[in-house]
Short mmCIF file of C-alpha atoms and ligand atoms in Angstrom, two decimals:
data_model
loop_
_atom_site.label_atom_id
_atom_site.label_comp_id
_atom_site.label_asym_id
_atom_site.label_seq_id
_atom_site.Cartn_x
_atom_site.Cartn_y
_atom_site.Cartn_z
CA MET C 1 -13.52 -36.02 9.78
CA LYS C 2 -16.48 -35.80 12.16
CA ASN C 3 -19.30 -33.30 11.78
CA ILE C 4 -20.34 -31.57 14.97
CA VAL C 5 -23.55 -29.58 15.38
CA ILE C 6 -23.68 -27.38 18.49
CA LEU C 7 -26.98 -26.23 19.99
CA ILE C 8 -27.05 -23.07 22.09
CA SER C 9 -29.60 -20.76 23.69
CA GLY C 10 -27.49 -17.85 24.91
CA ARG C 11 -23.96 -16.72 25.58
CA GLY C 12 -22.31 -19.77 24.03
CA SER C 13 -19.08 -19.67 25.97
CA ASN C 14 -18.84 -23.47 26.02
CA MET C 15 -19.37 -23.50 22.26
CA GLU C 16 -16.51 -21.01 21.95
CA ALA C 17 -14.25 -23.15 24.11
CA ILE C 18 -14.95 -26.17 21.90
CA VAL C 19 -14.31 -24.25 18.68
CA ARG C 20 -11.04 -22.87 20.07
CA ALA C 21 -9.78 -26.25 21.28
CA MET C 22 -10.74 -27.93 18.02
CA GLU C 23 -8.84 -25.36 16.01
CA SER C 24 -5.75 -25.15 18.19
CA GLU C 25 -5.46 -28.90 18.77
CA GLY C 26 -6.35 -29.87 15.19
CA TRP C 27 -9.07 -32.44 15.91
CA PRO C 28 -10.33 -34.56 13.02
CA ALA C 29 -13.62 -32.65 13.18
CA ARG C 30 -15.41 -29.57 12.00
CA ILE C 31 -18.27 -27.53 13.38
CA ALA C 32 -20.91 -28.12 10.72
CA ALA C 33 -23.36 -25.67 12.33
CA VAL C 34 -24.35 -23.77 15.43
CA ILE C 35 -28.11 -23.77 15.95
CA SER C 36 -30.07 -21.71 18.48
CA ASN C 37 -33.67 -21.82 19.66
CA LYS C 38 -33.37 -18.09 20.40
CA PRO C 39 -32.70 -15.59 17.60
CA GLU C 40 -30.98 -13.21 20.04
CA ALA C 41 -28.48 -15.77 21.38
CA LYS C 42 -25.11 -14.01 21.71
CA GLY C 43 -23.21 -17.11 20.69
CA LEU C 44 -24.58 -16.87 17.14
CA GLU C 45 -22.47 -13.75 16.56
CA TYR C 46 -19.27 -15.54 17.51
CA ALA C 47 -20.09 -18.46 15.20
CA GLN C 48 -20.94 -16.16 12.32
CA ALA C 49 -17.71 -14.22 12.81
CA ARG C 50 -15.82 -17.52 12.52
CA GLY C 51 -17.60 -18.43 9.29
CA ILE C 52 -19.52 -21.27 10.95
CA PRO C 53 -22.98 -21.85 9.42
CA THR C 54 -25.73 -20.85 11.85
CA ALA C 55 -29.46 -21.49 12.01
CA VAL C 56 -32.30 -20.47 14.29
CA VAL C 57 -35.25 -22.71 15.06
CA ALA C 58 -37.30 -20.51 17.37
CA ASN C 59 -39.33 -22.59 19.80
CA LYS C 60 -41.77 -19.69 20.17
CA GLU C 61 -42.97 -20.31 16.64
CA TYR C 62 -44.13 -23.85 17.33
CA ALA C 63 -47.37 -24.82 19.01
CA SER C 64 -46.02 -27.93 20.71
CA ARG C 65 -42.79 -29.44 21.95
CA ALA C 66 -43.17 -32.28 19.43
CA GLU C 67 -43.47 -29.90 16.48
CA PHE C 68 -40.50 -27.86 17.63
CA ASP C 69 -38.35 -30.94 18.13
CA ALA C 70 -39.31 -32.25 14.68
CA ALA C 71 -38.31 -28.95 13.05
CA LEU C 72 -35.10 -28.83 15.06
CA GLN C 73 -34.23 -32.39 14.09
CA GLU C 74 -34.79 -31.63 10.42
CA THR C 75 -32.51 -28.59 10.64
CA ILE C 76 -29.79 -30.48 12.54
CA ASP C 77 -29.86 -33.40 10.13
CA ARG C 78 -29.28 -31.14 7.14
CA PHE C 79 -25.74 -30.84 8.52
CA ALA C 80 -25.27 -34.64 8.77
CA PRO C 81 -23.93 -34.61 12.33
CA ASP C 82 -21.84 -37.38 13.83
CA LEU C 83 -22.23 -35.61 17.15
CA VAL C 84 -24.74 -33.12 18.56
CA VAL C 85 -23.39 -30.99 21.39
CA LEU C 86 -25.80 -29.24 23.76
CA ALA C 87 -23.98 -26.18 25.07
CA GLY C 88 -26.29 -24.18 27.29
CA PHE C 89 -29.28 -25.32 25.23
CA MET C 90 -32.18 -24.53 27.54
CA ARG C 91 -34.90 -26.82 26.28
CA ILE C 92 -36.41 -30.02 27.56
CA LEU C 93 -36.28 -32.46 24.67
CA THR C 94 -38.89 -35.06 23.71
CA ALA C 95 -38.09 -38.77 23.86
CA PRO C 96 -38.25 -39.35 20.06
CA PHE C 97 -35.77 -36.53 19.49
CA VAL C 98 -33.39 -37.87 22.13
CA GLU C 99 -33.75 -41.41 20.74
CA HIS C 100 -32.84 -40.20 17.26
CA TYR C 101 -29.47 -39.01 18.57
CA ALA C 102 -28.88 -41.84 21.03
CA GLY C 103 -25.17 -42.31 21.66
CA ARG C 104 -24.28 -39.20 19.66
CA MET C 105 -25.58 -36.31 21.75
CA LEU C 106 -23.68 -34.79 24.68
CA ASN C 107 -24.72 -32.22 27.30
CA ILE C 108 -22.86 -30.27 29.97
CA HIS C 109 -24.64 -29.73 33.26
CA PRO C 110 -23.32 -27.49 36.05
CA SER C 111 -23.47 -29.96 38.92
CA LEU C 112 -21.89 -33.19 40.02
CA LEU C 113 -24.68 -35.36 38.64
CA PRO C 114 -26.61 -37.24 39.89
CA LEU C 115 -26.77 -34.27 42.30
CA TYR C 116 -29.02 -31.37 41.28
CA PRO C 117 -30.54 -32.03 37.88
CA GLY C 118 -32.48 -29.04 36.51
CA LEU C 119 -31.92 -25.35 37.23
CA GLY C 120 -30.39 -23.44 40.15
CA THR C 121 -27.56 -25.90 40.71
CA HIS C 122 -25.01 -23.49 42.19
CA GLN C 123 -27.36 -22.15 44.84
CA GLN C 124 -28.46 -25.68 45.69
CA ALA C 125 -24.85 -26.72 46.29
CA ILE C 126 -24.33 -23.67 48.56
CA ASP C 127 -27.60 -24.23 50.45
CA ALA C 128 -26.77 -27.87 51.03
CA GLY C 129 -23.42 -26.90 52.54
CA ASP C 130 -21.55 -28.96 49.96
CA LYS C 131 -17.79 -28.84 50.20
CA GLU C 132 -17.49 -29.54 46.49
CA HIS C 133 -19.34 -28.49 43.37
CA GLY C 134 -18.73 -29.32 39.76
CA ALA C 135 -19.85 -29.94 36.22
CA THR C 136 -20.73 -33.09 34.31
CA VAL C 137 -20.60 -34.01 30.64
CA HIS C 138 -22.98 -36.83 29.85
CA PHE C 139 -24.67 -38.57 26.97
CA VAL C 140 -28.24 -37.35 26.66
CA THR C 141 -31.09 -39.70 27.47
CA ALA C 142 -34.81 -38.98 27.72
CA GLU C 143 -34.63 -38.28 31.46
CA LEU C 144 -33.48 -34.68 32.06
CA ASP C 145 -29.82 -34.38 33.12
CA HIS C 146 -29.38 -38.10 33.44
CA GLY C 147 -27.56 -40.41 31.08
CA PRO C 148 -24.14 -42.02 30.95
CA ILE C 149 -21.46 -39.77 32.48
CA VAL C 150 -18.38 -39.08 30.37
CA ALA C 151 -16.41 -36.79 32.68
CA GLN C 152 -16.72 -34.46 35.65
CA ALA C 153 -14.79 -31.43 36.91
CA ARG C 154 -14.72 -30.58 40.62
CA ILE C 155 -14.08 -27.32 42.45
CA PRO C 156 -14.23 -26.51 46.17
CA VAL C 157 -17.14 -24.46 47.49
CA LEU C 158 -15.54 -21.58 49.42
CA PRO C 159 -17.06 -20.22 52.64
CA ASP C 160 -18.00 -16.85 51.12
CA ASP C 161 -19.14 -18.19 47.74
CA THR C 162 -22.28 -16.76 46.18
CA GLU C 163 -24.14 -18.19 43.22
CA ASP C 164 -22.22 -15.73 41.01
CA THR C 165 -18.72 -16.45 42.28
CA LEU C 166 -19.28 -20.19 42.31
CA SER C 167 -20.75 -20.33 38.80
CA ALA C 168 -17.98 -18.07 37.44
CA ARG C 169 -15.27 -20.34 38.88
CA LEU C 170 -17.03 -23.42 37.61
CA LEU C 171 -17.39 -21.98 34.11
CA VAL C 172 -13.60 -21.84 33.81
CA GLU C 173 -13.52 -25.59 34.45
CA GLU C 174 -16.43 -26.25 32.07
CA HIS C 175 -14.38 -24.65 29.32
CA LYS C 176 -11.71 -27.31 29.81
CA LEU C 177 -14.01 -30.23 30.55
CA TYR C 178 -16.32 -29.94 27.57
CA PRO C 179 -13.61 -29.72 24.89
CA TYR C 180 -11.88 -32.68 26.57
CA ALA C 181 -15.05 -34.79 26.41
CA VAL C 182 -15.92 -33.78 22.84
CA ARG C 183 -12.41 -34.60 21.76
CA LEU C 184 -12.73 -38.09 23.26
CA PHE C 185 -15.87 -38.62 21.18
CA VAL C 186 -14.25 -37.27 18.02
CA GLU C 187 -11.33 -39.64 18.51
CA ASP C 188 -13.72 -42.61 18.87
CA ARG C 189 -12.56 -43.22 22.40
CA LEU C 190 -15.95 -43.36 24.14
CA SER C 191 -18.18 -46.37 24.46
CA ILE C 192 -21.26 -46.96 26.58
CA GLU C 193 -21.22 -50.27 28.42
CA GLU C 194 -24.36 -52.34 28.92
CA ASN C 195 -24.66 -51.15 32.53
CA GLY C 196 -24.64 -47.53 31.34
CA ASP C 197 -21.06 -46.74 32.35
CA VAL C 198 -18.94 -44.87 29.84
CA ARG C 199 -15.61 -46.46 29.01
CA ILE C 200 -12.78 -44.24 27.85
CA LYS C 201 -10.34 -46.06 25.61
CA ASP C 202 -6.64 -45.54 26.20
CA GLY C 203 -4.58 -43.07 24.31
CA ALA C 204 -2.78 -39.97 25.41
CA LEU C 205 -4.46 -36.65 24.94
CA ALA C 206 -2.11 -33.88 23.94
C1 GRF L 301 -23.26 -23.51 31.47
O1 GRF L 301 -23.12 -23.26 32.82
C2 GRF L 301 -23.66 -24.94 31.24
O2 GRF L 301 -23.15 -25.82 32.18
C3 GRF L 301 -25.16 -24.86 31.38
O3 GRF L 301 -25.52 -23.63 30.83
C4 GRF L 301 -24.41 -22.74 30.86
C5 GRF L 301 -24.18 -22.33 29.45
O4 GRF L 301 -23.25 -21.30 29.32
N1 GRF L 301 -25.77 -26.02 30.77
P1 GRF L 301 -22.71 -20.92 27.88
O5 GRF L 301 -23.91 -20.54 27.03
O6 GRF L 301 -21.96 -22.08 27.32
O7 GRF L 301 -21.83 -19.73 28.10
#
């Protein structure tokens, strides 16, 4: 049974998708906690309603990034996580924090990485005239939105797409992609090769 800690900053719809898939597919895992850096994060309400332990480590209350990350790490580790899942967690993390969770922290980013790290990904894809947009689940490394790629979802960019329509269509795919990737981790089917590629071990997913 693997312990998963999910970090959110807002709506938490990816967190919800993971909780739902875990419960309906019966993964050998449990959500040990949902932790937010924002007390007002909507996703906390969903977690609480499901009886999932929640915690807030408010970045505003810390003078430096290092102090915040240290407090966050202490809170996360109280739940003995096998996996830390960043689900719309809007913070740049320090290298020691990322190192501490090396190989056991995943993030979802709304672009086809290595394209468009950082914010504003949907508009960037539209402005560039891309035919395709997408989302990426990757292991977290110290460099923002880099790190070994586990899986990607692709959608077409339509001629009349706006940032809103494109992000809404992509979110639907994120809600399938992230549970898929987390499940692979939970089932011990992911390994990171020496060259940084992620290998997915065989085995049918239901
Ligand atoms: C998603 O688009 C995710 O890719 C990005 O932030 C958004 C989070 O949405 N990292 P939610 O909080 O999971 O609803």
